[in-house]
Amino acid sequence: MKYTLLILSLVFIGFSCTKKEATFQREDGLNSFTVAGLEQYLKTLASDEFLGRMPFTEGERITLNYLEEQYKTLGLEPGNGSSYLQEVPMVEITTTADASMEVKSGKNKFSLEGFKDYVIWTERTDEKIELKDEDLIFAGFGIVAPEYGWNDYEGLEVKDKIVLVMVNDPGFGSTDATRFKGNTMTYYGRWTYKFEEAARQGAKGLLIIHDDVAAGYGFWVVQNSWNKAKLYLDTRGKNNYYCATVGWVSQPAAKKLFEAAGLDWASTVSAARQPGFKGAPMNLKLSTNLSVKAKFDKSYNVVGKITGTKQPDEYIIYSSHWDHFGIGKADEKGDTIYNGALDNASGTAALLELAKGFSSLKNKPNRTVIFLAVTAEEQGLWGSEYYAQNPIYPKEKTVANINIDGINPYGKMKDIVVVGIGQSDLEDYLNEEAKAAGRYTSPEPNPVAGYYFRSDHFCFAKVGIPALYTNTGIDHVEKGAEYGKQLQDDYVAKYYHKPSDEYDPTVWNLEGAVDDTKLLFNVGKRLAFETNWPQWKEGSEFKAIRDRYMKR
Ligand SMILES: [Zn+2]
């Protein structure tokens, strides 16, 4: 009798142990994801009352209050000590550029027209920037990439001069898939990289020659930022060097400059794609002025967490930017509010749904799950950059980042797109979850555009944290892939960064978004229940960074 009791109680203890042993359960929490839930968050964040969610404005205050309230309602703990906020010190720099720029070539003079021919601004906080007969140097792509044996600055004296470079990288449009990454844009192809490199070289200025295809967007996107306020991190006291002026020239204007310099456009541009190309001074002198207003202020990331039960000091970070462009230039219909419904009220809504999913788990996760709504993405990924440079949770202890910037508004898709395919093991997790859901993953349809470098996960990647970023699939369940691709092209043409990016319940269909969010939920959930550390794959430009500090 005694023995039976003992055995029985052992069985009981054993049973309750296995019950307590929290493992990944694919179905746990999935029921909490609903179209209505997602829609409610999305509708609110994208409403006119939120004033386009611009940092430093009333729109920010309303957004922060709303997010903090939702975090609390969903049972998230404060993610930054006792606070849900992380302060991000920033500076808003408003450049007013002269209406034109004077170009001198020998005795000849002509001028380029601001906005139409070029768009320039400064990252400096000086009140006035004067460009007076500054030398212009053509420096190919403006890239220094030791791993590709490429250095466009080698032997060029660019200190205190203006550098003119091409957009994208030499792999783009080449028939050689091993040159950089072929048509897939590398970080070297991004304008942000080119600005940073020119500053490292001590250049006074940098102009990038625009190209619709190579840039991935039209010149109008660049023109949108003409004489507009821009945000940067406040780096006072840090002694960082910034170029006096940076910006873009249109391709027709660049051709004019080439002609004035006596350079043949086609042959120079094609020579610049070849290894060993040497840039040269163009013997042109540029003059123009910029006046500058700098306003120091603070914006905020919103951070909440669910503390893990077994490895609470290991972190999975979901991120999504809450900001958009606020109130600006009216569109054809007279609308001035940039609601950013898809970009990124939708991703922030998904972040809240994910928090709801994790809160609803029967088994609490082993690792800690962080929900990070970041600021100032649209102005240069600043909220995530600040977090990455000033992490609340150490990068050595951060397992992965999963970022959401835009969700699928088009209804159910068979596929989900992995942006930056081949980067990390996280895509294998996604593959598996997609398969389990009867779906599949596909590579991004437009790898040329460099989307892997264009949202907040990139700031995590730059400090070595494996980061997953997905996009809406194109294989529409009812209407097929052609239709799906058409929808996305339409979005870029009609809605992207325009006041018309609004939530319209008669057009949007969030069923596919719920499916995608569930996949991202299950990827994060698996990570939160296991002890594995996903890695960057061989060939990723971020692998070495991670390995450097994770070597034990
Ligand atoms: Zn976005």
XYZ file of C-alpha atoms and ligand atoms in Angstrom:
553
model
C 0.000 0.000 0.000
C 2.710 2.344 1.058
C 4.715 1.418 -2.037
C 1.772 1.866 -4.311
C 1.253 5.306 -2.875
C 4.889 6.147 -3.357
C 4.837 4.908 -6.925
C 1.627 6.753 -7.576
C 2.982 9.965 -6.201
C 6.192 9.494 -8.194
C 4.118 9.066 -11.305
C 2.269 12.187 -10.285
C 5.401 14.196 -9.723
C 6.775 12.889 -12.992
C 3.609 13.860 -14.744
C 3.482 17.328 -13.287
C 7.155 17.790 -14.171
C 6.618 16.984 -17.831
C 3.622 19.244 -17.722
C 5.701 22.075 -16.305
C 8.592 21.445 -18.684
C 7.744 24.152 -21.180
C 8.468 23.199 -24.743
C 7.568 24.704 -28.059
C 3.952 24.017 -28.888
C 3.005 25.119 -32.336
C -0.669 25.743 -31.598
C -0.319 27.482 -28.236
C -1.392 31.113 -28.515
C -2.341 31.032 -32.206
C -6.025 31.554 -31.441
C -5.386 35.002 -30.063
C -4.567 36.309 -33.576
C -7.624 37.748 -35.289
C -8.391 40.092 -38.154
C -10.578 42.162 -35.832
C -7.787 42.474 -33.253
C -5.208 43.504 -35.796
C -7.613 45.874 -37.481
C -8.477 47.664 -34.264
C -4.835 48.546 -33.545
C -4.148 49.428 -37.156
C -7.214 51.624 -37.550
C -6.331 53.557 -34.413
C -2.652 54.105 -35.191
C -3.406 55.095 -38.799
C -6.229 57.454 -37.911
C -5.992 61.209 -38.531
C -6.092 61.711 -34.741
C -2.535 60.337 -34.596
C -1.420 63.098 -36.967
C 0.941 60.918 -38.981
C 3.012 59.945 -35.886
C 5.923 62.332 -36.405
C 8.640 62.356 -33.701
C 8.663 65.500 -31.444
C 5.103 66.417 -32.327
C 1.722 66.019 -30.666
C 1.439 62.947 -32.893
C 4.340 61.360 -30.990
C 2.775 62.103 -27.620
C -0.518 60.513 -28.657
C 1.245 57.475 -30.115
C 3.462 56.892 -27.063
C 0.468 57.147 -24.726
C -1.506 54.703 -26.815
C 1.312 52.163 -27.054
C 2.101 52.350 -23.360
C -1.559 51.856 -22.547
C -1.806 48.836 -24.862
C 1.395 47.319 -23.447
C -0.090 47.569 -19.963
C -3.435 46.165 -21.032
C -1.666 43.229 -22.674
C 0.207 42.494 -19.472
C 3.683 43.428 -20.701
C 6.188 44.435 -18.041
C 8.072 47.718 -18.494
C 11.104 47.000 -20.684
C 13.465 49.720 -19.446
C 13.736 49.450 -15.671
C 10.422 50.675 -14.371
C 9.656 52.538 -17.589
C 8.133 51.590 -20.934
C 10.159 54.307 -22.629
C 13.728 54.584 -23.827
C 14.803 58.160 -24.406
C 16.417 58.814 -27.792
C 18.274 62.168 -27.832
C 18.063 63.616 -31.303
C 18.554 66.732 -33.311
C 16.237 68.007 -35.975
C 18.191 69.733 -38.709
C 16.312 71.861 -41.203
C 18.381 72.812 -44.202
C 17.321 75.616 -46.484
C 19.364 75.269 -49.614
C 19.794 78.102 -52.133
C 17.537 77.778 -55.159
C 20.462 76.992 -57.424
C 24.052 75.844 -57.592
C 26.678 77.462 -59.738
C 29.001 75.265 -61.753
C 32.206 76.630 -63.253
C 34.201 74.774 -65.840
C 37.165 76.819 -66.956
C 35.629 80.030 -68.256
C 32.160 78.593 -68.708
C 29.475 78.856 -66.121
C 26.063 77.358 -65.767
C 23.741 76.599 -62.942
C 21.767 73.643 -61.699
C 18.346 74.132 -60.251
C 17.643 72.959 -56.730
C 14.855 70.387 -56.403
C 14.675 69.789 -60.162
C 18.352 68.882 -60.710
C 19.578 68.080 -57.229
C 18.528 67.740 -53.610
C 21.101 68.575 -50.941
C 21.169 68.977 -47.197
C 23.596 68.931 -44.294
C 24.108 66.703 -41.281
C 25.954 69.493 -39.491
C 24.405 71.857 -36.989
C 26.354 74.993 -38.084
C 24.087 77.907 -38.906
C 25.514 78.437 -42.346
C 27.278 76.189 -44.824
C 29.120 77.845 -47.677
C 30.301 76.007 -50.725
C 32.591 78.276 -52.680
C 34.316 77.001 -55.809
C 34.591 73.543 -54.370
C 36.367 70.909 -56.447
C 34.236 68.071 -57.732
C 35.771 64.595 -57.898
C 34.191 61.610 -59.594
C 34.834 58.529 -57.420
C 32.973 55.678 -59.134
C 30.662 54.072 -56.603
C 32.343 55.652 -53.572
C 32.978 52.211 -52.092
C 35.788 50.795 -49.971
C 35.132 47.046 -49.666
C 38.230 45.062 -48.710
C 36.455 41.706 -49.006
C 35.757 42.425 -52.673
C 39.168 43.990 -53.263
C 37.465 47.255 -54.161
C 38.559 50.779 -53.276
C 37.127 53.705 -55.205
C 39.006 56.184 -53.025
C 42.459 54.698 -53.559
C 44.864 57.365 -54.747
C 42.164 60.052 -54.793
C 42.622 63.223 -52.759
C 39.095 64.042 -51.619
C 39.733 65.818 -48.355
C 37.633 69.021 -48.274
C 36.323 68.295 -51.758
C 32.945 67.280 -53.135
C 32.690 63.704 -54.288
C 30.305 62.567 -57.019
C 29.392 58.867 -56.973
C 27.021 56.388 -58.561
C 24.183 54.730 -56.690
C 24.181 50.980 -55.884
C 27.316 48.829 -56.266
C 29.392 47.477 -59.194
C 27.584 44.145 -59.098
C 24.357 45.765 -60.190
C 23.587 45.213 -63.854
C 26.788 43.245 -64.407
C 26.687 39.787 -65.938
C 29.099 38.606 -63.259
C 27.120 37.269 -60.294
C 30.293 37.093 -58.193
C 30.995 40.815 -58.468
C 29.731 42.001 -55.093
C 26.405 40.124 -54.938
C 25.433 40.543 -58.566
C 22.088 42.294 -58.832
C 21.368 41.886 -55.139
C 22.284 45.152 -53.470
C 24.927 44.985 -50.764
C 25.198 47.513 -47.969
C 27.856 49.241 -50.092
C 25.123 50.123 -52.531
C 23.084 52.071 -50.014
C 23.181 55.856 -49.903
C 23.659 55.783 -46.139
C 26.866 53.814 -46.596
C 28.114 56.260 -49.217
C 27.515 59.216 -46.880
C 29.377 57.425 -44.076
C 32.319 56.493 -46.296
C 32.671 60.008 -47.711
C 32.774 61.328 -44.147
C 35.455 58.767 -43.225
C 37.451 60.046 -46.204
C 37.126 63.612 -44.929
C 35.235 64.829 -47.980
C 33.468 68.160 -47.723
C 30.466 66.870 -49.594
C 28.949 63.928 -51.381
C 26.514 63.808 -54.285
C 24.977 60.574 -55.497
C 23.825 60.246 -59.078
C 20.250 59.047 -59.010
C 18.963 56.208 -61.159
C 15.384 54.880 -60.878
C 16.305 51.251 -61.337
C 19.587 51.144 -59.458
C 18.172 53.114 -56.523
C 14.916 51.197 -56.421
C 12.774 54.345 -56.350
C 12.141 57.446 -58.426
C 13.816 60.838 -58.058
C 10.556 62.153 -56.593
C 11.268 60.161 -53.418
C 14.501 62.139 -53.081
C 12.715 65.394 -53.959
C 10.292 64.751 -51.083
C 13.086 65.661 -48.711
C 13.957 68.993 -50.365
C 14.477 71.588 -47.612
C 12.683 69.360 -45.139
C 13.591 68.871 -41.499
C 15.605 65.701 -40.924
C 16.327 63.884 -37.730
C 19.649 62.578 -36.488
C 20.981 61.205 -33.237
C 22.333 63.932 -31.012
C 26.068 63.205 -31.049
C 27.239 66.404 -29.370
C 30.465 65.804 -27.484
C 31.309 62.742 -29.557
C 33.538 64.382 -32.125
C 31.952 62.699 -35.153
C 32.801 64.100 -38.566
C 29.955 64.797 -40.994
C 30.178 66.104 -44.534
C 29.137 69.742 -44.926
C 26.681 68.712 -47.572
C 25.225 65.467 -48.845
C 22.553 64.675 -51.367
C 21.596 63.556 -54.821
C 21.761 64.804 -58.392
C 19.311 63.679 -61.031
C 20.710 61.707 -63.913
C 20.111 64.476 -66.507
C 21.969 66.919 -64.244
C 24.811 64.436 -63.782
C 25.073 64.120 -67.551
C 25.411 67.900 -67.774
C 28.245 67.791 -65.255
C 29.978 65.023 -67.187
C 29.618 66.945 -70.419
C 31.054 70.073 -68.856
C 33.963 68.002 -67.566
C 34.556 66.616 -71.040
C 33.753 63.092 -69.914
C 31.745 60.673 -71.979
C 28.834 59.554 -69.830
C 28.322 56.025 -71.118
C 31.952 54.974 -71.215
C 32.842 56.534 -67.850
C 29.900 54.942 -66.119
C 30.671 51.560 -67.591
C 34.387 51.892 -66.767
C 33.464 52.651 -63.159
C 31.914 49.190 -62.925
C 35.206 47.509 -63.763
C 37.734 46.497 -61.116
C 40.696 48.859 -60.939
C 38.741 51.906 -62.132
C 40.362 55.158 -61.067
C 38.241 58.191 -60.329
C 39.529 61.685 -61.067
C 38.937 65.394 -60.450
C 36.361 66.733 -62.906
C 37.859 70.217 -62.994
C 34.513 71.679 -62.081
C 33.875 74.092 -59.232
C 30.617 74.153 -57.329
C 29.190 77.026 -55.321
C 26.032 77.304 -53.317
C 24.890 78.023 -49.751
C 22.817 76.284 -47.148
C 21.312 77.806 -44.063
C 20.639 75.550 -41.153
C 18.339 75.392 -38.162
C 19.100 72.824 -35.491
C 16.685 71.884 -32.749
C 17.723 69.439 -30.066
C 14.960 67.313 -28.673
C 14.097 63.852 -27.415
C 12.039 61.129 -28.937
C 11.249 57.719 -27.477
C 11.292 54.016 -28.175
C 8.520 52.084 -26.423
C 9.685 48.852 -24.855
C 7.867 46.113 -22.965
C 8.694 42.537 -22.123
C 7.540 39.147 -20.955
C 10.206 37.752 -18.664
C 11.300 34.219 -19.441
C 10.910 31.505 -16.842
C 14.088 29.520 -17.472
C 16.614 31.687 -19.290
C 15.315 35.144 -18.400
C 18.626 36.751 -19.352
C 18.393 35.617 -22.977
C 16.339 37.803 -25.277
C 14.246 37.663 -28.418
C 13.472 41.152 -29.691
C 10.481 41.933 -31.891
C 10.757 45.398 -33.385
C 8.576 47.676 -35.411
C 8.785 51.412 -36.041
C 5.883 53.482 -34.768
C 6.811 56.717 -36.552
C 5.890 58.129 -39.934
C 6.053 61.545 -41.613
C 3.426 63.561 -39.751
C 1.871 66.490 -41.571
C 3.382 67.715 -44.806
C 2.841 68.752 -48.383
C -0.727 68.243 -49.620
C -1.409 65.652 -52.299
C -3.737 66.117 -55.311
C -6.718 65.652 -53.025
C -5.520 68.258 -50.526
C -4.684 65.636 -47.902
C -1.787 66.710 -45.687
C -1.696 63.896 -43.132
C 0.814 61.171 -43.862
C -1.031 58.403 -42.024
C 1.476 55.687 -42.848
C -1.165 52.995 -42.490
C 0.923 50.296 -44.071
C 4.178 52.045 -43.174
C 4.111 51.327 -40.289
C 0.883 51.511 -38.320
C 0.367 48.010 -39.682
C 3.650 46.599 -38.350
C 3.083 48.250 -34.992
C -0.392 46.703 -34.908
C 1.219 43.329 -35.631
C 3.703 43.951 -32.799
C 0.754 44.439 -30.428
C -0.907 41.280 -31.740
C 2.349 39.404 -31.115
C 2.468 40.737 -27.560
C -1.106 39.563 -27.137
C -0.107 36.142 -28.488
C 2.778 35.771 -26.045
C 0.626 36.973 -23.147
C -1.981 34.375 -23.988
C 0.453 31.401 -23.916
C -0.533 28.583 -21.596
C 3.173 27.972 -21.038
C 5.195 31.107 -20.432
C 8.333 31.314 -22.602
C 11.716 30.199 -21.252
C 13.553 33.151 -22.710
C 12.526 36.774 -22.299
C 10.587 38.278 -25.194
C 10.964 42.009 -25.858
C 8.522 44.186 -27.792
C 10.309 47.250 -29.095
C 8.402 49.969 -30.951
C 11.120 52.271 -32.264
C 11.070 55.906 -33.306
C 12.446 57.794 -36.312
C 12.839 54.921 -38.747
C 11.673 57.033 -41.640
C 14.366 59.594 -40.944
C 17.257 57.139 -40.934
C 16.523 54.156 -38.632
C 17.493 56.305 -35.643
C 15.418 54.694 -32.884
C 16.810 51.249 -33.624
C 20.294 52.654 -34.209
C 20.166 54.305 -30.806
C 18.920 51.084 -29.216
C 21.683 49.069 -30.919
C 24.325 51.541 -29.711
C 22.783 51.831 -26.236
C 21.179 48.432 -25.729
C 18.979 47.824 -22.711
C 19.700 44.101 -23.129
C 23.252 43.135 -24.064
C 23.833 42.008 -27.631
C 25.767 38.938 -26.384
C 22.549 37.843 -24.709
C 20.240 38.757 -27.543
C 19.334 35.663 -29.526
C 17.552 37.265 -32.451
C 15.629 40.199 -33.803
C 12.426 39.854 -35.781
C 11.362 43.088 -37.454
C 8.050 44.061 -38.966
C 7.731 46.984 -41.339
C 4.459 46.715 -43.231
C 2.082 43.779 -43.299
C 0.113 42.123 -46.052
C -3.051 44.100 -46.881
C -4.000 41.985 -49.934
C -5.535 38.820 -48.504
C -4.179 35.311 -48.215
C -0.892 34.462 -49.900
C 0.692 31.055 -50.259
C 4.134 32.503 -49.710
C 5.898 34.927 -47.420
C 8.962 36.759 -48.677
C 12.303 36.507 -46.882
C 14.157 39.764 -47.367
C 17.911 39.213 -47.629
C 17.726 35.496 -48.296
C 20.777 33.493 -47.223
C 21.623 35.850 -44.359
C 20.878 33.807 -41.242
C 19.507 30.553 -39.782
C 16.338 32.440 -38.906
C 15.068 31.885 -42.425
C 15.228 28.118 -41.775
C 12.996 28.608 -38.756
C 10.600 30.564 -40.915
C 10.735 27.896 -43.624
C 9.759 25.247 -41.170
C 6.876 27.219 -39.711
C 5.646 28.144 -43.180
C 5.737 24.494 -44.195
C 3.828 23.477 -41.067
C 1.182 26.047 -41.984
C 0.956 24.730 -45.558
C 2.755 27.753 -46.952
C 6.223 28.459 -48.312
C 8.913 31.144 -48.228
C 10.199 32.892 -51.312
C 13.080 35.251 -52.075
C 12.350 38.956 -52.439
C 11.119 39.820 -55.934
C 13.280 42.961 -56.097
C 16.640 42.183 -54.417
C 18.091 45.169 -56.251
C 16.342 47.564 -53.898
C 18.390 46.470 -50.876
C 15.433 46.179 -48.518
C 17.542 44.261 -46.028
C 19.304 47.553 -45.309
C 16.206 49.683 -45.193
C 14.443 48.923 -41.948
C 15.214 48.571 -38.267
C 16.469 44.983 -38.221
C 19.503 46.301 -40.090
C 20.687 48.177 -36.969
C 20.589 44.884 -35.077
C 22.430 43.152 -37.916
C 25.144 45.828 -37.896
C 25.959 44.920 -34.277
C 25.875 41.219 -35.151
C 22.451 40.163 -33.867
C 20.819 37.739 -36.325
C 17.801 39.526 -37.712
C 14.806 38.318 -39.673
C 12.844 40.595 -41.936
C 9.981 39.366 -44.088
C 7.703 40.917 -46.606
C 4.323 40.242 -48.117
C 4.310 37.274 -50.461
C 3.092 37.616 -54.022
C 1.534 34.193 -54.647
C -2.078 35.179 -54.041
C -4.198 32.202 -52.990
C -7.057 33.059 -55.350
C -5.479 35.199 -58.027
C -1.908 33.991 -58.405
C 1.528 35.556 -58.531
C 1.083 38.072 -61.360
C -1.713 39.717 -59.422
C 0.313 39.771 -56.205
C 3.283 41.380 -57.911
C 1.027 43.971 -59.557
C -0.435 44.934 -56.162
C 2.998 45.581 -54.731
C 4.139 47.656 -57.693
C 0.923 49.665 -57.356
C 1.646 50.296 -53.694
C 5.091 51.683 -54.420
C 3.730 53.890 -57.189
C 0.548 55.188 -55.536
C 0.854 54.973 -51.774
C 4.448 54.603 -50.591
C 5.380 57.637 -48.445
C 2.305 59.558 -49.604
C -0.752 60.872 -47.715
C -2.752 58.190 -49.548
C -1.162 55.442 -47.415
C -4.370 55.194 -45.400
C -6.361 52.372 -43.917
C -9.362 51.588 -46.102
C -11.480 48.722 -44.770
C -13.205 48.381 -48.138
C -9.911 47.683 -49.908
C -7.696 46.090 -47.298
C -7.987 42.405 -46.481
C -6.044 41.450 -43.366
C -6.469 37.685 -43.496
C -3.042 37.199 -45.037
C -1.510 39.565 -42.490
C -2.867 37.421 -39.676
C -1.294 34.352 -41.320
C 2.078 36.106 -41.631
C 1.969 37.392 -38.062
C 1.281 33.874 -36.822
C 4.365 32.638 -38.669
C 6.516 35.315 -37.052
C 4.918 34.470 -33.727
C 5.841 30.810 -34.094
C 9.397 31.605 -35.130
C 9.852 33.790 -32.055
C 8.033 31.315 -29.864
C 10.317 28.485 -30.951
C 13.340 30.622 -30.179
C 11.837 31.515 -26.826
C 11.435 27.863 -25.843
C 14.773 26.494 -27.015
C 18.422 26.895 -26.030
C 19.768 27.111 -29.563
C 21.493 30.250 -30.872
C 20.771 30.861 -34.556
C 23.793 32.011 -36.556
C 24.579 34.171 -39.553
C 25.147 32.014 -42.563
C 28.492 31.684 -44.317
C 28.942 34.648 -46.672
C 26.815 37.057 -44.662
C 28.497 40.452 -44.195
C 27.410 40.315 -40.508
C 28.842 36.934 -39.533
C 32.299 38.160 -38.574
C 30.833 40.845 -36.329
C 28.790 38.308 -34.336
C 31.587 35.730 -34.178
C 34.012 38.301 -32.806
C 32.137 38.720 -29.522
C 30.368 35.357 -29.292
C 33.572 33.265 -29.367
C 33.808 31.556 -26.024
Zn 8.567 51.561 -42.661
